[in-house]
XYZ file of C-alpha atoms in Angstrom:
448
model
C 44.346 87.894 104.108
C 46.455 85.455 106.092
C 50.239 85.543 106.628
C 52.073 82.715 104.858
C 55.053 82.607 107.225
C 54.871 79.653 109.582
C 56.342 81.815 112.344
C 52.806 83.176 112.782
C 51.027 80.240 114.424
C 48.466 81.357 117.026
C 45.426 83.605 116.816
C 47.130 86.259 118.985
C 50.035 86.392 116.567
C 47.738 86.721 113.551
C 45.774 89.426 115.354
C 48.957 91.360 116.171
C 50.170 90.988 112.607
C 46.987 92.704 111.422
C 46.685 95.349 114.163
C 50.315 96.113 115.037
C 52.920 94.640 112.693
C 51.396 95.638 109.354
C 50.753 99.265 110.393
C 54.233 99.375 111.953
C 55.738 97.993 108.732
C 53.977 100.686 106.740
C 55.473 103.342 109.019
C 58.860 101.627 108.782
C 58.717 101.881 104.982
C 57.682 105.525 105.194
C 60.614 106.343 107.500
C 63.132 104.154 105.659
C 65.197 107.122 104.442
C 65.422 108.626 107.911
C 66.385 105.324 109.552
C 68.934 104.541 106.825
C 70.644 107.877 107.490
C 70.936 107.059 111.193
C 72.249 103.576 110.389
C 74.736 105.086 107.959
C 76.120 107.394 110.625
C 76.275 104.518 113.129
C 78.163 102.273 110.690
C 80.517 105.028 109.553
C 81.586 105.707 113.142
C 82.505 102.051 113.629
C 83.889 101.261 110.170
C 85.491 104.545 109.076
C 87.844 102.792 106.629
C 84.872 101.237 104.827
C 82.874 104.445 104.460
C 85.739 106.874 103.957
C 84.331 108.647 100.893
C 81.017 110.331 100.062
C 80.455 107.728 97.360
C 80.924 104.843 99.807
C 78.570 106.512 102.283
C 75.882 106.916 99.646
C 76.187 103.328 98.429
C 75.808 102.074 101.994
C 72.885 104.416 102.735
C 71.015 103.407 99.581
C 71.554 99.732 100.344
C 70.226 100.120 103.884
C 67.164 102.090 102.788
C 66.313 99.578 100.079
C 66.655 96.672 102.527
C 64.415 98.394 105.074
C 61.714 98.937 102.434
C 62.081 95.355 101.229
C 61.674 93.953 104.742
C 58.676 96.191 105.330
C 57.057 94.843 102.142
C 57.694 91.253 103.256
C 56.113 91.986 106.629
C 53.099 93.730 105.115
C 52.491 90.725 102.851
C 53.018 88.286 105.714
C 55.553 86.498 103.488
C 58.148 83.954 104.506
C 61.454 85.909 104.557
C 63.421 82.776 103.649
C 61.521 82.569 100.368
C 61.661 86.246 99.584
C 62.693 87.344 96.123
C 66.148 88.609 95.300
C 67.554 91.414 97.373
C 66.802 94.919 96.076
C 69.177 96.265 93.435
C 70.976 98.802 95.712
C 71.743 96.057 98.241
C 73.115 93.758 95.537
C 75.134 96.680 94.161
C 76.593 97.268 97.635
C 77.799 93.661 97.845
C 79.242 93.748 94.318
C 80.920 97.102 94.926
C 82.558 95.735 98.071
C 83.878 92.733 96.140
C 85.282 94.916 93.364
C 87.067 97.232 95.795
C 88.657 94.466 97.822
C 86.525 94.943 100.951
C 86.924 91.923 103.207
C 83.782 89.797 103.473
C 83.931 89.976 107.276
C 83.915 93.773 107.092
C 81.008 93.792 104.661
C 78.997 91.402 106.845
C 79.676 93.563 109.888
C 78.318 96.608 108.091
C 75.077 94.693 107.455
C 74.853 93.699 111.118
C 75.461 97.265 112.278
C 72.679 98.533 110.011
C 70.432 95.731 111.236
C 71.018 96.749 114.875
C 69.924 100.340 114.216
C 66.928 99.261 112.143
C 65.835 96.769 114.802
C 65.955 99.409 117.522
C 63.916 101.890 115.451
C 61.427 99.194 114.452
C 60.857 98.205 118.094
C 60.124 101.845 118.925
C 57.568 101.950 116.097
C 55.986 98.698 117.301
C 55.668 100.095 120.817
C 53.758 103.074 119.464
C 51.274 100.834 117.605
C 50.569 98.381 120.453
C 47.763 99.115 122.946
C 49.151 97.365 126.050
C 52.258 95.821 127.545
C 51.379 92.238 126.566
C 50.777 93.219 122.949
C 54.030 95.217 122.911
C 55.991 92.237 124.247
C 54.498 89.711 121.834
C 54.708 92.098 118.878
C 58.364 92.770 119.677
C 59.104 89.026 119.824
C 57.248 88.328 116.580
C 58.714 91.335 114.775
C 62.247 90.475 115.901
C 61.880 86.860 114.770
C 60.573 88.028 111.392
C 63.378 90.539 110.965
C 66.039 88.059 112.082
C 64.819 85.486 109.551
C 64.846 88.146 106.835
C 68.349 89.357 107.729
C 69.662 85.792 107.891
C 68.348 85.039 104.399
C 69.563 88.415 103.126
C 73.093 87.896 104.498
C 73.302 84.456 102.909
C 72.262 85.916 99.573
C 74.634 88.886 99.920
C 77.516 86.554 100.710
C 76.775 84.467 97.627
C 76.622 87.584 95.450
C 79.863 88.909 96.975
C 81.717 85.617 96.480
C 80.586 85.200 92.881
C 81.456 88.811 92.047
C 84.792 88.578 93.849
C 85.761 85.459 91.885
C 84.717 87.068 88.617
C 86.439 90.332 89.469
C 89.686 88.698 90.556
C 89.852 86.724 87.330
C 89.129 89.733 85.156
C 91.301 92.083 87.225
C 94.218 89.662 87.180
C 93.995 89.284 83.414
C 93.743 93.045 82.978
C 96.695 93.578 85.325
C 98.908 91.137 83.417
C 97.998 92.783 80.126
C 98.681 96.263 81.536
C 102.054 95.346 83.035
C 103.041 93.583 79.806
C 102.169 96.737 77.861
C 104.220 98.927 80.212
C 107.266 96.639 80.235
C 107.177 96.399 76.453
C 107.462 100.194 76.283
C 104.140 100.546 74.486
C 102.074 103.711 75.056
C 99.361 103.564 77.704
C 97.277 106.254 79.382
C 98.312 106.880 82.987
C 94.740 106.969 84.278
C 93.904 103.739 82.475
C 97.015 102.045 83.886
C 96.199 103.244 87.411
C 92.638 101.950 87.199
C 93.599 98.557 85.781
C 96.480 98.005 88.183
C 94.575 99.459 91.141
C 97.902 101.129 91.894
C 98.704 104.841 91.560
C 101.083 104.994 88.600
C 101.988 108.688 88.949
C 104.075 108.059 92.073
C 107.762 107.232 92.429
C 108.480 103.520 92.063
C 111.268 101.145 92.985
C 111.063 97.818 91.197
C 112.117 94.665 93.007
C 112.570 91.042 92.003
C 112.615 88.300 94.623
C 113.710 84.818 93.677
C 114.658 81.392 94.940
C 117.196 79.123 93.288
C 115.476 75.884 94.290
C 112.036 74.685 95.242
C 111.686 72.550 98.342
C 108.857 70.027 98.421
C 105.970 71.232 100.543
C 107.120 74.842 100.796
C 104.908 77.741 99.752
C 107.344 79.557 97.486
C 104.973 82.392 96.586
C 104.334 83.151 100.254
C 108.091 83.234 100.904
C 108.764 85.517 97.945
C 105.924 87.864 98.845
C 107.091 87.975 102.470
C 110.499 89.210 101.311
C 108.901 91.827 99.042
C 106.627 93.078 101.803
C 109.628 93.332 104.106
C 111.353 95.540 101.540
C 108.168 97.564 101.006
C 107.736 98.090 104.743
C 111.264 99.470 105.019
C 110.496 101.950 102.236
C 107.239 102.912 103.939
C 104.643 101.263 101.709
C 102.526 98.352 102.909
C 100.882 97.656 99.549
C 103.421 96.816 96.839
C 102.216 95.941 93.351
C 102.998 92.230 92.920
C 103.524 90.473 89.600
C 104.426 86.751 89.721
C 107.062 85.788 87.165
C 106.929 82.065 87.817
C 107.083 79.489 90.585
C 110.424 80.720 91.893
C 110.340 84.470 91.262
C 108.083 87.492 91.632
C 108.404 91.080 90.462
C 107.036 93.985 92.460
C 106.893 97.755 92.583
C 107.118 99.682 95.836
C 105.695 103.162 95.431
C 105.969 106.460 97.276
C 104.424 109.930 96.987
C 107.913 111.452 97.078
C 111.328 110.410 95.816
C 112.804 107.619 97.916
C 116.093 108.594 99.617
C 119.170 106.761 98.353
C 120.203 105.919 101.914
C 116.990 103.988 102.451
C 117.690 101.872 99.375
C 121.301 101.259 100.452
C 120.133 99.945 103.818
C 117.416 97.588 102.574
C 117.589 94.125 104.082
C 115.395 91.036 104.147
C 114.588 90.882 107.832
C 111.696 88.439 107.881
C 112.280 84.818 108.878
C 109.436 83.809 106.564
C 111.643 84.083 103.464
C 114.508 81.593 103.843
C 116.668 81.259 100.753
C 115.253 84.367 99.064
C 117.387 86.992 97.314
C 116.134 90.387 96.145
C 117.336 92.754 93.428
C 116.088 96.325 93.103
C 116.209 99.009 90.422
C 116.606 102.741 90.886
C 113.613 104.993 91.663
C 111.617 106.260 88.698
C 108.335 108.140 88.401
C 105.232 107.409 86.365
C 104.817 104.762 83.703
C 108.366 105.252 82.426
C 109.704 104.824 85.954
C 107.817 101.563 86.428
C 109.492 100.146 83.348
C 113.023 101.541 83.774
C 113.262 100.463 87.397
C 112.123 96.945 86.466
C 114.718 96.688 83.686
C 117.382 97.725 86.197
C 116.115 95.218 88.757
C 116.488 92.474 86.135
C 120.057 93.543 85.498
C 120.796 93.678 89.233
C 119.401 90.162 89.524
C 121.633 88.979 86.682
C 124.732 90.364 88.350
C 123.695 88.955 91.734
C 123.499 85.526 90.118
C 126.840 85.913 88.368
C 128.439 87.076 91.607
C 126.684 84.287 93.533
C 125.418 86.711 96.168
C 124.434 84.898 99.391
C 120.799 84.274 100.314
C 119.058 87.044 102.201
C 120.914 89.817 100.374
C 119.475 92.791 98.486
C 121.359 93.830 95.348
C 120.815 97.436 94.284
C 121.333 98.298 90.622
C 123.318 101.437 91.434
C 125.919 99.328 93.226
C 126.395 97.002 90.236
C 125.556 99.305 87.308
C 129.065 99.303 85.849
C 129.284 95.525 85.973
C 125.814 95.224 84.492
C 126.604 97.499 81.552
C 129.985 95.899 80.999
C 128.623 92.346 80.902
C 125.678 92.762 78.554
C 127.698 90.641 76.139
C 129.427 88.168 78.419
C 131.781 86.833 75.746
C 133.031 90.307 74.862
C 133.455 91.024 78.565
C 135.484 87.874 79.022
C 137.718 88.770 76.083
C 138.152 92.309 77.409
C 139.225 91.054 80.852
C 141.685 88.570 79.371
C 143.298 91.255 77.202
C 143.486 93.890 79.927
C 144.660 91.701 82.789
C 146.696 89.079 80.997
C 148.247 86.775 83.556
C 146.898 89.013 86.374
C 143.484 87.546 85.578
C 144.448 84.005 86.529
C 142.402 82.362 89.276
C 145.058 81.029 91.656
C 145.064 82.444 95.171
C 148.383 84.319 94.852
C 147.364 86.105 91.655
C 143.943 86.955 93.068
C 145.673 88.572 96.057
C 147.826 90.658 93.731
C 144.742 91.735 91.757
C 142.942 92.709 94.975
C 145.946 94.818 95.982
C 145.962 96.618 92.636
C 142.218 97.269 92.955
C 142.690 98.777 96.413
C 145.728 100.744 95.224
C 143.727 102.349 92.409
C 140.788 103.014 94.734
C 143.167 104.870 97.074
C 144.504 107.032 94.220
C 147.785 105.070 94.047
C 148.685 105.880 97.665
C 150.813 103.102 99.146
C 150.190 104.341 102.685
C 146.386 104.347 102.429
C 146.433 101.033 100.579
C 148.572 99.450 103.291
C 146.227 100.761 105.985
C 143.188 99.484 104.112
C 144.685 96.006 103.597
C 146.338 95.877 107.035
C 149.796 95.209 105.563
C 153.126 97.073 105.452
C 153.783 99.677 102.741
C 156.708 97.617 101.486
C 154.304 94.695 100.987
C 152.079 96.903 98.871
C 155.052 98.063 96.778
C 156.239 94.483 96.291
C 152.778 93.272 95.203
C 152.331 96.172 92.794
C 155.679 95.335 91.126
C 154.642 91.711 90.820
C 151.277 92.726 89.360
C 152.957 94.998 86.810
C 155.154 92.126 85.698
C 152.037 90.035 85.079
C 150.283 92.922 83.340
C 153.254 93.770 81.193
C 152.811 97.486 81.915
C 152.600 100.010 84.750
C 149.332 100.141 86.728
C 149.114 103.897 86.094
C 148.483 103.311 82.395
C 145.011 102.612 81.014
C 143.721 102.949 84.575
C 140.043 103.157 83.560
C 140.238 99.938 81.567
C 142.217 98.298 84.370
C 139.625 99.285 86.977
C 136.787 97.920 84.866
C 138.630 94.674 84.117
C 139.373 94.140 87.817
C 135.732 94.833 88.695
C 134.600 92.216 86.175
C 137.221 89.575 86.892
C 135.382 87.967 89.806
C 132.175 87.745 87.785
C 133.664 85.848 84.874
C 136.665 84.032 86.362
C 134.925 80.644 86.155
C 134.097 80.407 82.463
C 132.031 77.253 82.745
C 129.932 78.685 85.550
C 129.612 82.033 83.808
C 128.410 80.424 80.587
C 125.923 78.265 82.416
C 124.528 81.204 84.399
C 124.344 83.330 81.261
C 122.372 80.674 79.414
C 120.101 80.141 82.417
C 119.509 83.870 82.739
C 118.692 84.285 79.048
C 116.341 81.329 79.179
C 114.715 82.590 82.363
C 114.218 86.029 80.841
C 112.689 84.533 77.699
C 110.382 82.431 79.875
C 109.329 85.481 81.885
C 108.610 87.537 78.823
C 106.779 84.634 77.240
C 104.667 84.029 80.330
C 103.713 87.707 80.409
C 102.447 87.692 76.824
C 98.752 86.981 76.213
C 98.102 83.518 74.850
C 95.873 82.900 71.884
């Protein structure tokens, strides 16, 4: 029997293949389990995040053992490692498993190299034991190393191809499954929590804060998705979560959920800011914390409403609008035409948009906030008490009644006045919002 690999050229090499390498390969195969265990421990110490669970350790160990046996068989047959058959099933499973669990290819390749280093060291020790003299040991080590290197090179190329193909397939299927799952949740349809967690690859049982990041315009050449995601990750980092669940809504907007094991303090949400410079022009709206599947949905609905109010109020870029801060305005403007009629009736001429009337309305708002105290109102507005009294009288003339009557309605009308003062703008924004929402819901639905 002659070796078919062209790396074995001379008579000395063929002799050593018969007398040293083949017997050493047989011992290597016999000790494959033992060597794989050592390699597993070596790899785990250097890549603890990769082999963090017993299951991951076993998958890696089985892959290493199968590869050792496969190489030993190639060596015993004298075969060309570049033309070897497919990798053994456990090794292919290891590559596919890494792709499915989002393991970086560089990390996966390093795990192969670490296992190779341990196997090579053990194999050289076995070769030494089978060689009769120093010259044979040196030549056998050179030949064995070249054979193993060629095998590992071919194996890594094949593993990379398997990983890439599986990753592409998995991403496509996972993305489709994720869209379908989120659509189901947002539609309020029943879904099992474990199923949702598995499909989303995101623990659904936790507390969630929904966020929506958006841009009003798209600049040529800019990576809008990267900008939107940068803003979301900035928000997530402030909450204490580096892995938000992202859900693109379109070219100019993305939804996300930032999750936590415990309820997120209100103060943290009040202090959220977009701090990154990688998100110019981005605005963010957030809902209130909610737990489980129901919390995912309710917080998202609130984030949509916060976004709507932020648009109506023309909040500046870089701001974060929390639903709690705009809840009253959101509820009161569900029907914008009714809201506009309500404000007109309650405020009368106090709802006019000229600067003088707006100043009077602002004084009344502050006066009501300060429980009708002229002194506190004057201090808050940095004016004299007599100025406050004069403005209140003027406002009451415009209202046609005292400000201490129908105070709840007056407060609400004043809170809404700035949102709907420009009727043309308000109508346009309302139509745009309704159309945008219809587009988002339509894009989330499966297509036939």
